[in-house]
Short mmCIF file of C-alpha atoms in Angstrom, two decimals:
data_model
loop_
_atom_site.label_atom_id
_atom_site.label_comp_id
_atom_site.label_asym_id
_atom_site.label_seq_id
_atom_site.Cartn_x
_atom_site.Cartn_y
_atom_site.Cartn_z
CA UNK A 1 9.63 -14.74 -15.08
CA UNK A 2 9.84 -10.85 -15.93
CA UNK A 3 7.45 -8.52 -16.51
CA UNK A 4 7.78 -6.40 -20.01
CA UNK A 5 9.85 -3.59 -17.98
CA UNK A 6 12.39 -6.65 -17.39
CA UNK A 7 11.58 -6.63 -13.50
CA UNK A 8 11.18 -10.49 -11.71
CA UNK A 9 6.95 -10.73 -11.99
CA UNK A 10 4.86 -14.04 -11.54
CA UNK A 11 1.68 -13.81 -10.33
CA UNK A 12 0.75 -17.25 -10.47
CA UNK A 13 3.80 -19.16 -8.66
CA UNK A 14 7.05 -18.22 -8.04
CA UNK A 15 9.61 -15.60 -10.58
CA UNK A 16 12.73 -17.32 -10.13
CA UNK A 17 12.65 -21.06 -9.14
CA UNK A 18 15.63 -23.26 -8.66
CA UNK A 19 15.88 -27.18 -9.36
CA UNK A 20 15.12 -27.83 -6.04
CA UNK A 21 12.16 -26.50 -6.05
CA UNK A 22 13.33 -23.47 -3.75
CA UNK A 23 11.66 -20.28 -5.33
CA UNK A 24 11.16 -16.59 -4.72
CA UNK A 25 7.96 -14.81 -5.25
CA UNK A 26 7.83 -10.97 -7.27
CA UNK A 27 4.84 -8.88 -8.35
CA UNK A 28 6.44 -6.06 -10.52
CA UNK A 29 9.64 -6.56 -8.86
CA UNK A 30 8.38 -6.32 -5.13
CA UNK A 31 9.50 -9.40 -3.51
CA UNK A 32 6.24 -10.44 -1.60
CA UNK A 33 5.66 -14.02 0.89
CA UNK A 34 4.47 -16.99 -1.79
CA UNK A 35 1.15 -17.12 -0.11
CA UNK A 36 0.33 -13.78 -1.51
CA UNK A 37 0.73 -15.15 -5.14
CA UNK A 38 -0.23 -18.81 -4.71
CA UNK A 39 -3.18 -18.32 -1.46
CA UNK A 40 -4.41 -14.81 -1.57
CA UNK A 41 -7.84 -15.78 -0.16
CA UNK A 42 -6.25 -15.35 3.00
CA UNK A 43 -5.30 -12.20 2.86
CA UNK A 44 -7.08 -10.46 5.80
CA UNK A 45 -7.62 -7.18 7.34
CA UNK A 46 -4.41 -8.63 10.21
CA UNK A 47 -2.12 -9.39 7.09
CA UNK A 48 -2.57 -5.85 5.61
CA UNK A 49 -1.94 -3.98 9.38
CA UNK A 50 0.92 -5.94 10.55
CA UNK A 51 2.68 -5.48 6.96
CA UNK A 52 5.29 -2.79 7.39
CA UNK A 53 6.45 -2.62 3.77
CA UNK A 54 4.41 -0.38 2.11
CA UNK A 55 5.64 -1.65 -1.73
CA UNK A 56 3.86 -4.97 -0.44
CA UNK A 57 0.64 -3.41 1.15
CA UNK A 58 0.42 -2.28 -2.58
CA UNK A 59 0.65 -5.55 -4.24
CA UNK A 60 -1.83 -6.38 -1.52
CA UNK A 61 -4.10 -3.90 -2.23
CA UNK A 62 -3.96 -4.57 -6.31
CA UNK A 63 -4.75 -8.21 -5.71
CA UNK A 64 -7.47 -7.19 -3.66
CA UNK A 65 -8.88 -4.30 -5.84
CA UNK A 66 -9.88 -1.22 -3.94
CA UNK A 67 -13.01 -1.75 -2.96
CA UNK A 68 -12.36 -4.78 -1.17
CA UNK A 69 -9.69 -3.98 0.26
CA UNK A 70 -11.49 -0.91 1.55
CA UNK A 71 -14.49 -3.08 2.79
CA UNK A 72 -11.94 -5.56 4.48
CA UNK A 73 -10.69 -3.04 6.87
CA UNK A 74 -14.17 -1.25 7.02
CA UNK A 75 -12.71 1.98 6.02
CA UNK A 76 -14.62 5.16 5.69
CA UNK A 77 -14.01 8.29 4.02
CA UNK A 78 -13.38 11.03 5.98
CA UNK A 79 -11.89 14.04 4.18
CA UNK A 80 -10.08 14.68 0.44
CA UNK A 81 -7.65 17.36 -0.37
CA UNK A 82 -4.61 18.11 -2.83
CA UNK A 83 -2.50 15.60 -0.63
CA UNK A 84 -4.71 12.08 -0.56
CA UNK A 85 -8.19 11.00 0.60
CA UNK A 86 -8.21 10.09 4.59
CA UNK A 87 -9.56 7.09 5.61
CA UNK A 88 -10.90 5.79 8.95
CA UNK A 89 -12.24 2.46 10.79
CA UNK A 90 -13.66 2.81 14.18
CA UNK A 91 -12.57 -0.45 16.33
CA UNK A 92 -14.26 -0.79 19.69
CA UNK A 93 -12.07 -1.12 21.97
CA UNK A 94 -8.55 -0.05 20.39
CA UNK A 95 -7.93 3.51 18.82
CA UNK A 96 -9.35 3.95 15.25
CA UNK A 97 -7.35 2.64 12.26
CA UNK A 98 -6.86 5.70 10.11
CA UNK A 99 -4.81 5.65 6.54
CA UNK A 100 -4.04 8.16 4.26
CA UNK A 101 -4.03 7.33 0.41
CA UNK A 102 -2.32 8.93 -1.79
CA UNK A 103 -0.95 8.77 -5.27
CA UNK A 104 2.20 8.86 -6.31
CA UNK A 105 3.29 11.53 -8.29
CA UNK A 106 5.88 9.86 -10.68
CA UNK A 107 4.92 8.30 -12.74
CA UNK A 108 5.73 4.75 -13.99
CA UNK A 109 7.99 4.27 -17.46
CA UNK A 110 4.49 3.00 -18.53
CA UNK A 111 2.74 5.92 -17.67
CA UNK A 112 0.51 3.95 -14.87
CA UNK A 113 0.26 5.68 -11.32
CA UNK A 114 0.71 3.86 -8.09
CA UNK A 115 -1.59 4.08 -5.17
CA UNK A 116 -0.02 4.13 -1.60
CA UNK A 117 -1.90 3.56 1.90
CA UNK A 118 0.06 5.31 4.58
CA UNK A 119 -1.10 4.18 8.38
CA UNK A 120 -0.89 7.35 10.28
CA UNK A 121 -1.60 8.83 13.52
CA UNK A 122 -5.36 8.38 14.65
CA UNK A 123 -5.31 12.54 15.58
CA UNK A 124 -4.82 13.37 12.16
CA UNK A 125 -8.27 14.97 10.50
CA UNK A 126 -7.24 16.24 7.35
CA UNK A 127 -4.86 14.19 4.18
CA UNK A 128 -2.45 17.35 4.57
CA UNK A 129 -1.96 16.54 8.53
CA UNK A 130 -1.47 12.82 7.78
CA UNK A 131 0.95 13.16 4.87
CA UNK A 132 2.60 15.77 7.17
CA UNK A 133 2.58 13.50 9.76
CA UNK A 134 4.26 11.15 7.75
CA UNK A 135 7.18 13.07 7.35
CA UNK A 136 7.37 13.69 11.54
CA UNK A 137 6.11 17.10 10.41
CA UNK A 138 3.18 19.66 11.91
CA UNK A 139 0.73 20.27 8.72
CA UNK A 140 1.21 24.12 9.13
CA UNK A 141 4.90 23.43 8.64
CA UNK A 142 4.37 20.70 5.52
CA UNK A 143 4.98 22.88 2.12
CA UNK A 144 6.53 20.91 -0.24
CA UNK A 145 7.95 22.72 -3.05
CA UNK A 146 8.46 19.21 -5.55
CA UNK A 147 6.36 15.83 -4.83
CA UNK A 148 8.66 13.42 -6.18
#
């Protein structure tokens, strides 16, 4: 199965399945786990912070829709600028869970814009500092010239 930009996309079973039943699993050409496509009622707020691959925290998040996926991981709004909005859950007991998202600034063939949540440093306070921090980067040093 392909989407219409020719990339392997099935979001009800597997893209490319072999006679023996063996198949992979794409979502706009993301290679994600099967139970993502076939199960995603389990999805929980442990499946989205263990997953390092942030092209399949998006899929995540789009299968979710944003404001569950915000309510799942209890995230709050804490601050908006230029560079993303800067989210934070307080956990009791463990250091605060704070993401940055922010939009990508190239956009698609089809015009559509993807969303990114970046897990960053709980001492971060403002987008700029996390997106910053991203990069290993102090935000009084961050100035990009191009946001590709």
């Amino acid at each position: 199965h392909r989407d219409d930009r020719g990339r392997l996309h099935n979001t009800r079973g597997p893209a490319v399945q072999w006679a023996d039943g063996y198949g992979n699993y794409f979502v706009r050409g993301v290679s994600v786990p099967g139970w993502i496509v076939e199960d995603p009622e389990r999805i929980d707020a442990a499946c989205v912070l263990e997953e390092k691959n942030a092209e399949v925290r998006r899929v995540i998040y789009e299968r979710l829709g944003a404001e569950t996926f915000i309510g799942l991981l209890d995230l709050k709004p804490m601050q908006s600028d230029e560079y993303g909005t800067l989210y934070r859950a307080f956990q009791a007991g463990d250091e605060d869970l704070v993401v940055v998202k922010v939009v990508n600034s190239t956009p698609e063939p089809d015009g559509s814009i993807k969303d990114y949540w970046l897990r960053v440093s709980p001492q971060c306070s403002t987008a700029r500092a996390a997106v910053a921090w991203t990069f290993d980067m102090d935000d009084d040093a961050y100035h990009p010239l191009v946001e590709t």
